[in-house]
mmCIF file of C-alpha atoms in Angstrom:
data_model
loop_
_atom_site.group_PDB
_atom_site.id
_atom_site.type_symbol
_atom_site.label_atom_id
_atom_site.label_comp_id
_atom_site.label_asym_id
_atom_site.label_seq_id
_atom_site.Cartn_x
_atom_site.Cartn_y
_atom_site.Cartn_z
ATOM 1 C CA UNK P 300 129.783 126.927 109.267
ATOM 2 C CA UNK P 301 128.696 123.960 111.301
ATOM 3 C CA UNK P 302 125.172 122.791 110.617
ATOM 4 C CA UNK P 303 122.727 122.698 113.528
ATOM 5 C CA UNK P 304 121.222 119.223 113.587
ATOM 6 C CA UNK P 305 118.186 119.584 115.845
ATOM 7 C CA UNK P 306 116.883 116.036 115.277
ATOM 8 C CA UNK P 307 120.019 114.090 114.617
ATOM 9 C CA UNK P 308 119.235 110.960 112.610
ATOM 10 C CA UNK P 309 122.454 109.257 113.651
ATOM 11 C CA UNK P 310 122.010 109.477 117.394
ATOM 12 C CA UNK P 311 121.877 106.646 119.966
ATOM 13 C CA UNK P 312 124.597 104.446 118.510
ATOM 14 C CA UNK P 313 126.198 101.684 120.504
ATOM 15 C CA UNK P 314 128.794 102.524 123.161
ATOM 16 C CA UNK P 315 131.578 104.787 121.884
ATOM 17 C CA UNK P 316 129.221 106.556 119.509
ATOM 18 C CA UNK P 317 128.388 108.819 122.401
ATOM 19 C CA UNK P 318 131.854 110.340 122.127
ATOM 20 C CA UNK P 319 130.909 111.948 118.848
ATOM 21 C CA UNK P 320 127.760 113.333 120.429
ATOM 22 C CA UNK P 321 129.702 114.585 123.431
ATOM 23 C CA UNK P 322 131.958 116.681 121.246
ATOM 24 C CA UNK P 323 128.916 118.558 119.994
ATOM 25 C CA UNK P 324 127.337 118.866 123.429
ATOM 26 C CA UNK P 325 130.553 120.065 125.020
ATOM 27 C CA UNK P 326 130.664 122.938 122.558
ATOM 28 C CA UNK P 327 127.902 124.419 124.662
ATOM 29 C CA UNK P 328 130.018 124.356 127.804
ATOM 30 C CA UNK P 329 131.885 127.439 128.934
ATOM 31 C CA UNK P 330 134.663 125.152 130.151
ATOM 32 C CA UNK P 331 135.184 123.013 127.073
ATOM 33 C CA UNK P 332 138.676 121.950 128.106
ATOM 34 C CA UNK P 333 137.450 120.824 131.506
ATOM 35 C CA UNK P 334 134.562 118.933 129.933
ATOM 36 C CA UNK P 335 136.819 117.208 127.406
ATOM 37 C CA UNK P 336 139.355 116.245 130.047
ATOM 38 C CA UNK P 337 136.578 114.575 132.019
ATOM 39 C CA UNK P 338 134.927 113.070 128.950
ATOM 40 C CA UNK P 339 136.452 109.639 129.512
ATOM 41 C CA UNK P 340 134.724 109.374 132.888
ATOM 42 C CA UNK P 341 131.421 110.600 131.486
ATOM 43 C CA UNK P 342 131.630 108.084 128.657
ATOM 44 C CA UNK P 343 132.467 105.243 131.051
ATOM 45 C CA UNK P 344 129.421 105.911 133.222
ATOM 46 C CA UNK P 345 127.203 106.321 130.154
ATOM 47 C CA UNK P 346 128.341 102.933 128.928
ATOM 48 C CA UNK P 347 127.947 101.362 132.353
ATOM 49 C CA UNK P 348 124.316 102.512 132.449
ATOM 50 C CA UNK P 349 123.623 100.456 129.326
ATOM 51 C CA UNK P 350 125.370 97.178 130.161
ATOM 52 C CA UNK P 351 126.191 97.265 133.885
ATOM 53 C CA UNK P 352 129.860 96.377 133.526
ATOM 54 C CA UNK P 353 131.156 93.628 135.787
ATOM 55 C CA UNK P 354 134.372 93.688 137.781
ATOM 56 C CA UNK P 355 136.438 92.010 135.062
ATOM 57 C CA UNK P 356 135.242 94.367 132.335
ATOM 58 C CA UNK P 357 135.642 97.673 134.170
ATOM 59 C CA UNK P 358 139.429 97.862 134.047
ATOM 60 C CA UNK P 359 140.032 97.148 130.388
ATOM 61 C CA UNK P 360 136.994 99.144 129.276
ATOM 62 C CA UNK P 361 138.417 102.199 131.062
ATOM 63 C CA UNK P 362 141.764 101.550 129.364
ATOM 64 C CA UNK P 363 140.091 101.324 125.953
ATOM 65 C CA UNK P 364 138.256 104.598 126.549
ATOM 66 C CA UNK P 365 141.473 106.302 127.670
ATOM 67 C CA UNK P 366 143.244 105.126 124.516
ATOM 68 C CA UNK P 367 140.352 106.318 122.354
ATOM 69 C CA UNK P 368 140.480 109.791 123.889
ATOM 70 C CA UNK P 369 144.248 109.887 123.516
ATOM 71 C CA UNK P 370 143.951 108.991 119.823
ATOM 72 C CA UNK P 371 141.181 111.542 119.369
ATOM 73 C CA UNK P 372 143.159 114.286 121.101
ATOM 74 C CA UNK P 373 146.259 113.646 119.006
ATOM 75 C CA UNK P 374 144.646 113.113 115.584
ATOM 76 C CA UNK P 375 141.212 114.737 115.408
ATOM 77 C CA UNK P 376 141.145 118.036 117.288
ATOM 78 C CA UNK P 377 143.276 119.876 114.732
ATOM 79 C CA UNK P 378 140.689 118.936 112.131
ATOM 80 C CA UNK P 379 137.967 120.451 114.324
ATOM 81 C CA UNK P 380 140.001 123.634 114.420
ATOM 82 C CA UNK P 381 139.989 123.777 110.628
ATOM 83 C CA UNK P 382 136.225 123.223 110.526
ATOM 84 C CA UNK P 383 135.713 126.124 112.940
ATOM 85 C CA UNK P 384 138.070 128.371 110.977
ATOM 86 C CA UNK P 385 136.101 127.592 107.844
ATOM 87 C CA UNK P 386 132.963 128.565 109.735
ATOM 88 C CA UNK P 387 134.481 131.880 110.739
ATOM 89 C CA UNK P 388 135.327 132.664 107.120
ATOM 90 C CA UNK P 389 131.881 131.650 105.920
ATOM 91 C CA UNK P 390 130.183 133.919 108.443
ATOM 92 C CA UNK P 391 132.165 136.838 107.082
ATOM 93 C CA UNK P 392 131.416 135.961 103.459
ATOM 94 C CA UNK P 393 128.415 135.019 101.351
ATOM 95 C CA UNK P 394 127.617 131.570 102.685
ATOM 96 C CA UNK P 395 125.241 129.371 100.693
ATOM 97 C CA UNK P 396 123.028 126.389 101.472
ATOM 98 C CA UNK P 397 125.438 124.229 99.486
ATOM 99 C CA UNK P 398 128.231 125.328 101.856
ATOM 100 C CA UNK P 399 126.178 124.245 104.851
ATOM 101 C CA UNK P 400 125.376 120.874 103.306
ATOM 102 C CA UNK P 401 129.068 120.358 102.545
ATOM 103 C CA UNK P 402 130.000 121.226 106.135
ATOM 104 C CA UNK P 403 127.412 118.766 107.437
ATOM 105 C CA UNK P 404 128.755 116.033 105.180
ATOM 106 C CA UNK P 405 132.256 116.606 106.505
ATOM 107 C CA UNK P 406 131.058 116.373 110.115
ATOM 108 C CA UNK P 407 129.302 113.084 109.339
ATOM 109 C CA UNK P 408 132.524 111.746 107.839
ATOM 110 C CA UNK P 409 134.440 112.717 110.986
ATOM 111 C CA UNK P 410 131.839 110.986 113.127
ATOM 112 C CA UNK P 411 131.972 107.817 111.042
ATOM 113 C CA UNK P 412 135.770 107.761 111.216
ATOM 114 C CA UNK P 413 135.578 107.936 115.004
ATOM 115 C CA UNK P 414 133.139 105.041 115.197
ATOM 116 C CA UNK P 415 135.143 102.906 112.786
ATOM 117 C CA UNK P 416 138.265 103.530 114.867
ATOM 118 C CA UNK P 417 136.376 102.166 117.877
ATOM 119 C CA UNK P 418 135.218 98.993 116.090
ATOM 120 C CA UNK P 419 137.938 96.672 117.497
ATOM 121 C CA UNK P 420 137.257 97.876 121.053
ATOM 122 C CA UNK P 421 133.534 97.487 120.503
ATOM 123 C CA UNK P 422 134.222 93.940 119.317
ATOM 124 C CA UNK P 423 136.011 93.159 122.577
ATOM 125 C CA UNK P 424 133.087 94.516 124.541
ATOM 126 C CA UNK P 425 130.465 92.709 122.460
ATOM 127 C CA UNK P 426 132.320 89.406 122.896
ATOM 128 C CA UNK P 427 132.464 89.911 126.677
ATOM 129 C CA UNK P 428 128.768 90.651 127.197
ATOM 130 C CA UNK P 429 126.754 88.181 129.220
ATOM 131 C CA UNK P 430 123.063 87.412 128.575
ATOM 132 C CA UNK P 431 121.985 89.543 131.539
ATOM 133 C CA UNK P 432 123.991 92.490 130.206
ATOM 134 C CA UNK P 433 122.362 92.189 126.799
ATOM 135 C CA UNK P 434 119.009 92.107 128.588
ATOM 136 C CA UNK P 435 120.033 95.262 130.493
ATOM 137 C CA UNK P 436 120.866 96.980 127.221
ATOM 138 C CA UNK P 437 117.476 96.047 125.794
ATOM 139 C CA UNK P 438 115.770 97.357 128.939
ATOM 140 C CA UNK P 439 117.684 100.642 128.687
ATOM 141 C CA UNK P 440 116.696 101.057 125.052
ATOM 142 C CA UNK P 441 113.031 100.561 125.949
ATOM 143 C CA UNK P 442 113.271 103.068 128.775
ATOM 144 C CA UNK P 443 114.894 105.656 126.510
ATOM 145 C CA UNK P 444 112.222 105.118 123.884
ATOM 146 C CA UNK P 445 109.495 105.640 126.440
ATOM 147 C CA UNK P 446 111.117 108.912 127.460
ATOM 148 C CA UNK P 447 111.231 109.909 123.793
ATOM 149 C CA UNK P 448 107.528 109.181 123.382
ATOM 150 C CA UNK P 449 106.644 111.274 126.402
ATOM 151 C CA UNK P 450 108.719 114.208 125.220
ATOM 152 C CA UNK P 451 108.310 114.174 121.455
ATOM 153 C CA UNK P 452 105.091 112.284 120.722
ATOM 154 C CA UNK P 453 102.798 113.907 123.256
ATOM 155 C CA UNK P 454 100.456 116.757 122.371
ATOM 156 C CA UNK P 455 99.345 117.983 118.990
ATOM 157 C CA UNK P 456 101.433 119.064 116.012
ATOM 158 C CA UNK P 457 101.569 122.673 117.218
ATOM 159 C CA UNK P 458 103.052 121.626 120.565
ATOM 160 C CA UNK P 459 105.680 119.536 118.821
ATOM 161 C CA UNK P 460 106.548 122.403 116.492
ATOM 162 C CA UNK P 461 107.022 124.733 119.456
ATOM 163 C CA UNK P 462 109.251 122.231 121.240
ATOM 164 C CA UNK P 463 111.409 121.787 118.149
ATOM 165 C CA UNK P 464 111.640 125.555 117.650
ATOM 166 C CA UNK P 465 112.670 126.015 121.281
ATOM 167 C CA UNK P 466 115.475 123.466 120.924
ATOM 168 C CA UNK P 467 116.694 125.162 117.746
ATOM 169 C CA UNK P 468 116.678 128.576 119.416
ATOM 170 C CA UNK P 469 118.772 127.283 122.299
ATOM 171 C CA UNK P 470 121.485 126.404 119.793
ATOM 172 C CA UNK P 471 121.182 129.607 117.800
ATOM 173 C CA UNK P 472 121.388 131.721 120.946
ATOM 174 C CA UNK P 473 124.476 129.790 122.010
ATOM 175 C CA UNK P 474 126.180 130.834 118.797
ATOM 176 C CA UNK P 475 124.756 134.289 118.094
ATOM 177 C CA UNK P 476 123.499 135.599 121.426
ATOM 178 C CA UNK P 477 119.997 137.026 121.854
ATOM 179 C CA UNK P 478 117.620 137.798 118.977
ATOM 180 C CA UNK P 479 114.985 140.470 118.539
ATOM 181 C CA UNK P 480 111.302 139.529 118.498
ATOM 182 C CA UNK P 481 111.240 140.254 114.763
ATOM 183 C CA UNK P 482 114.171 137.883 114.170
ATOM 184 C CA UNK P 483 112.582 135.213 116.353
ATOM 185 C CA UNK P 484 109.408 135.345 114.262
ATOM 186 C CA UNK P 485 111.417 134.753 111.078
ATOM 187 C CA UNK P 486 113.328 131.875 112.651
ATOM 188 C CA UNK P 487 110.117 130.337 113.995
ATOM 189 C CA UNK P 488 108.638 130.347 110.502
ATOM 190 C CA UNK P 489 111.770 128.723 109.065
ATOM 191 C CA UNK P 490 111.711 126.096 111.814
ATOM 192 C CA UNK P 491 108.072 125.230 111.159
ATOM 193 C CA UNK P 492 108.801 124.884 107.432
ATOM 194 C CA UNK P 493 110.795 121.732 108.142
ATOM 195 C CA UNK P 494 108.907 118.436 107.795
ATOM 196 C CA UNK P 495 107.873 117.154 111.201
ATOM 197 C CA UNK P 496 107.328 113.460 111.852
ATOM 198 C CA UNK P 497 108.662 112.303 115.195
ATOM 199 C CA UNK P 498 107.150 108.862 114.638
ATOM 200 C CA UNK P 499 109.657 108.348 111.835
ATOM 201 C CA UNK P 500 112.576 109.338 114.053
ATOM 202 C CA UNK P 501 111.385 106.975 116.783
ATOM 203 C CA UNK P 502 111.020 104.142 114.298
ATOM 204 C CA UNK P 503 114.518 104.773 112.948
ATOM 205 C CA UNK P 504 115.836 104.891 116.489
ATOM 206 C CA UNK P 505 114.218 101.537 117.313
ATOM 207 C CA UNK P 506 115.512 100.046 114.062
ATOM 208 C CA UNK P 507 119.084 100.945 114.994
ATOM 209 C CA UNK P 508 118.640 99.584 118.491
ATOM 210 C CA UNK P 509 117.309 96.297 117.160
ATOM 211 C CA UNK P 510 120.283 96.045 114.798
ATOM 212 C CA UNK P 511 122.625 96.480 117.765
ATOM 213 C CA UNK P 512 120.807 93.854 119.819
ATOM 214 C CA UNK P 513 120.788 91.418 116.908
ATOM 215 C CA UNK P 514 124.525 91.935 116.492
ATOM 216 C CA UNK P 515 125.502 91.383 120.131
ATOM 217 C CA UNK P 516 123.227 88.327 120.388
ATOM 218 C CA UNK P 517 124.839 86.866 117.271
ATOM 219 C CA UNK P 518 128.332 87.494 118.672
ATOM 220 C CA UNK P 519 127.339 85.804 121.932
ATOM 221 C CA UNK P 520 125.443 82.851 120.483
ATOM 222 C CA UNK P 521 128.003 82.039 117.793
ATOM 223 C CA UNK P 522 130.993 82.841 120.024
ATOM 224 C CA UNK P 523 132.542 84.943 117.278
ATOM 225 C CA UNK P 524 136.196 85.899 117.378
ATOM 226 C CA UNK P 525 137.354 89.504 117.573
ATOM 227 C CA UNK P 526 137.979 89.862 113.838
ATOM 228 C CA UNK P 527 134.538 88.542 112.889
ATOM 229 C CA UNK P 528 132.818 90.668 115.532
ATOM 230 C CA UNK P 529 134.701 93.789 114.428
ATOM 231 C CA UNK P 530 133.689 93.126 110.814
ATOM 232 C CA UNK P 531 130.013 92.958 111.832
ATOM 233 C CA UNK P 532 130.331 96.201 113.795
ATOM 234 C CA UNK P 533 132.090 97.945 110.916
ATOM 235 C CA UNK P 534 129.306 96.899 108.560
ATOM 236 C CA UNK P 535 126.668 98.101 111.023
ATOM 237 C CA UNK P 536 128.328 101.509 111.361
ATOM 238 C CA UNK P 537 128.614 101.984 107.612
ATOM 239 C CA UNK P 538 125.063 100.790 106.994
ATOM 240 C CA UNK P 539 123.753 103.211 109.613
ATOM 241 C CA UNK P 540 125.265 106.146 107.761
ATOM 242 C CA UNK P 541 124.382 104.880 104.303
ATOM 243 C CA UNK P 542 120.757 104.234 105.293
ATOM 244 C CA UNK P 543 119.945 107.919 104.905
ATOM 245 C CA UNK P 544 120.985 107.662 101.271
ATOM 246 C CA UNK P 545 119.304 104.365 100.438
ATOM 247 C CA UNK P 546 116.288 104.261 102.733
ATOM 248 C CA UNK P 547 112.687 104.038 101.603
ATOM 249 C CA UNK P 548 112.407 107.289 103.573
ATOM 250 C CA UNK P 549 115.139 109.058 101.603
ATOM 251 C CA UNK P 550 112.748 111.743 100.357
ATOM 252 C CA UNK P 551 111.845 112.647 103.937
ATOM 253 C CA UNK P 552 115.463 112.660 105.104
ATOM 254 C CA UNK P 553 116.575 114.767 102.137
ATOM 255 C CA UNK P 554 113.766 117.239 102.690
ATOM 256 C CA UNK P 555 114.549 117.488 106.372
ATOM 257 C CA UNK P 556 118.262 118.096 105.819
ATOM 258 C CA UNK P 557 117.652 120.665 103.085
ATOM 259 C CA UNK P 558 115.048 122.589 105.096
ATOM 260 C CA UNK P 559 117.229 122.525 108.221
ATOM 261 C CA UNK P 560 120.126 123.933 106.196
ATOM 262 C CA UNK P 561 117.735 126.590 104.874
ATOM 263 C CA UNK P 562 116.739 127.477 108.441
ATOM 264 C CA UNK P 563 120.387 127.882 109.453
ATOM 265 C CA UNK P 564 121.032 129.965 106.358
ATOM 266 C CA UNK P 565 118.056 132.161 107.258
ATOM 267 C CA UNK P 566 119.488 132.787 110.717
ATOM 268 C CA UNK P 567 122.864 133.724 109.272
ATOM 269 C CA UNK P 568 121.302 136.050 106.713
ATOM 270 C CA UNK P 569 119.234 137.961 109.295
ATOM 271 C CA UNK P 570 122.003 138.069 111.904
ATOM 272 C CA UNK P 571 123.337 141.530 112.673
ATOM 273 C CA UNK P 572 127.071 142.306 112.445
ATOM 274 C CA UNK P 573 127.198 142.199 116.261
ATOM 275 C CA UNK P 574 125.577 138.758 116.325
ATOM 276 C CA UNK P 575 127.994 137.423 113.727
ATOM 277 C CA UNK P 576 130.891 138.863 115.713
ATOM 278 C CA UNK P 577 129.529 137.040 118.759
ATOM 279 C CA UNK P 578 129.547 133.756 116.803
ATOM 280 C CA UNK P 579 133.050 134.318 115.440
ATOM 281 C CA UNK P 580 134.394 135.057 118.935
ATOM 282 C CA UNK P 581 132.737 131.949 120.329
ATOM 283 C CA UNK P 582 134.306 129.858 117.557
ATOM 284 C CA UNK P 583 137.679 131.401 118.361
ATOM 285 C CA UNK P 584 137.312 130.374 121.986
ATOM 286 C CA UNK P 585 136.699 126.802 120.903
ATOM 287 C CA UNK P 586 139.606 126.970 118.444
ATOM 288 C CA UNK P 587 141.892 128.057 121.281
ATOM 289 C CA UNK P 588 140.550 125.278 123.493
ATOM 290 C CA UNK P 589 140.995 122.593 120.849
ATOM 291 C CA UNK P 590 144.531 123.766 120.075
ATOM 292 C CA UNK P 591 145.367 123.653 123.765
ATOM 293 C CA UNK P 592 143.867 120.199 124.170
ATOM 294 C CA UNK P 593 145.698 118.866 121.115
ATOM 295 C CA UNK P 594 149.013 120.064 122.521
ATOM 296 C CA UNK P 595 148.306 118.724 125.999
ATOM 297 C CA UNK P 596 150.151 115.526 126.967
ATOM 298 C CA UNK P 597 148.003 112.658 128.167
#
């Protein structure tokens, strides 16, 4: 069963990282196949908003994105099918918190593999960036952070708890359908039991952004070749994932992941047979879509 990550600690990575996020977001679309088939365009415009691609870059960046989607379609979607099938079986069995943590670990591994695959293309892009494009990226980061502050750091703790609960419920309702008021009260309690510190998430977000900016400035200033740039990007990707395991904030991250898994487990345990059937049918729809996409020629 896929874990609901309602405050993803690995969000906002450079460029193609958004593809991994898109695959989660698109699961909420009724037309997943349509969304996936247009994902290359969405990703291109997302990237363009960060660096304002020039005329020379636009063509080969589109080609790189097309190749990435083609690789992903041919090699990764079948794995997503297996993850969903595992989720269907777990919903019909006696799922444990350890199962959820294992599922989450597998999803993180898939995400990392996607980013590492993109490293050579990211190296090409990093080497092509001009000073004004790096400045645009920095400006975009600052703007995004300001939006985060307004949304997640405004109001008191109770307001932030309610916002987080609302976001969690949107995901749970996507999977299971509507809940009774009694179920909602139980879920709300489980949501509030998670540690809440949005200042930490913002600081981690800004740390990652600064690492990206430092990297692209180094590539530009030292005029690094593709191999050297790709090595730096690979190291950055791996360090970003490993930080959760070796950070001075490890206790907080571990507590957050464990309590989020416990919240998901709570929802599964209180779900009615009809709600579980709803989730299993939704997974089957996505399985059918992924199988169709994997078999679809470019």
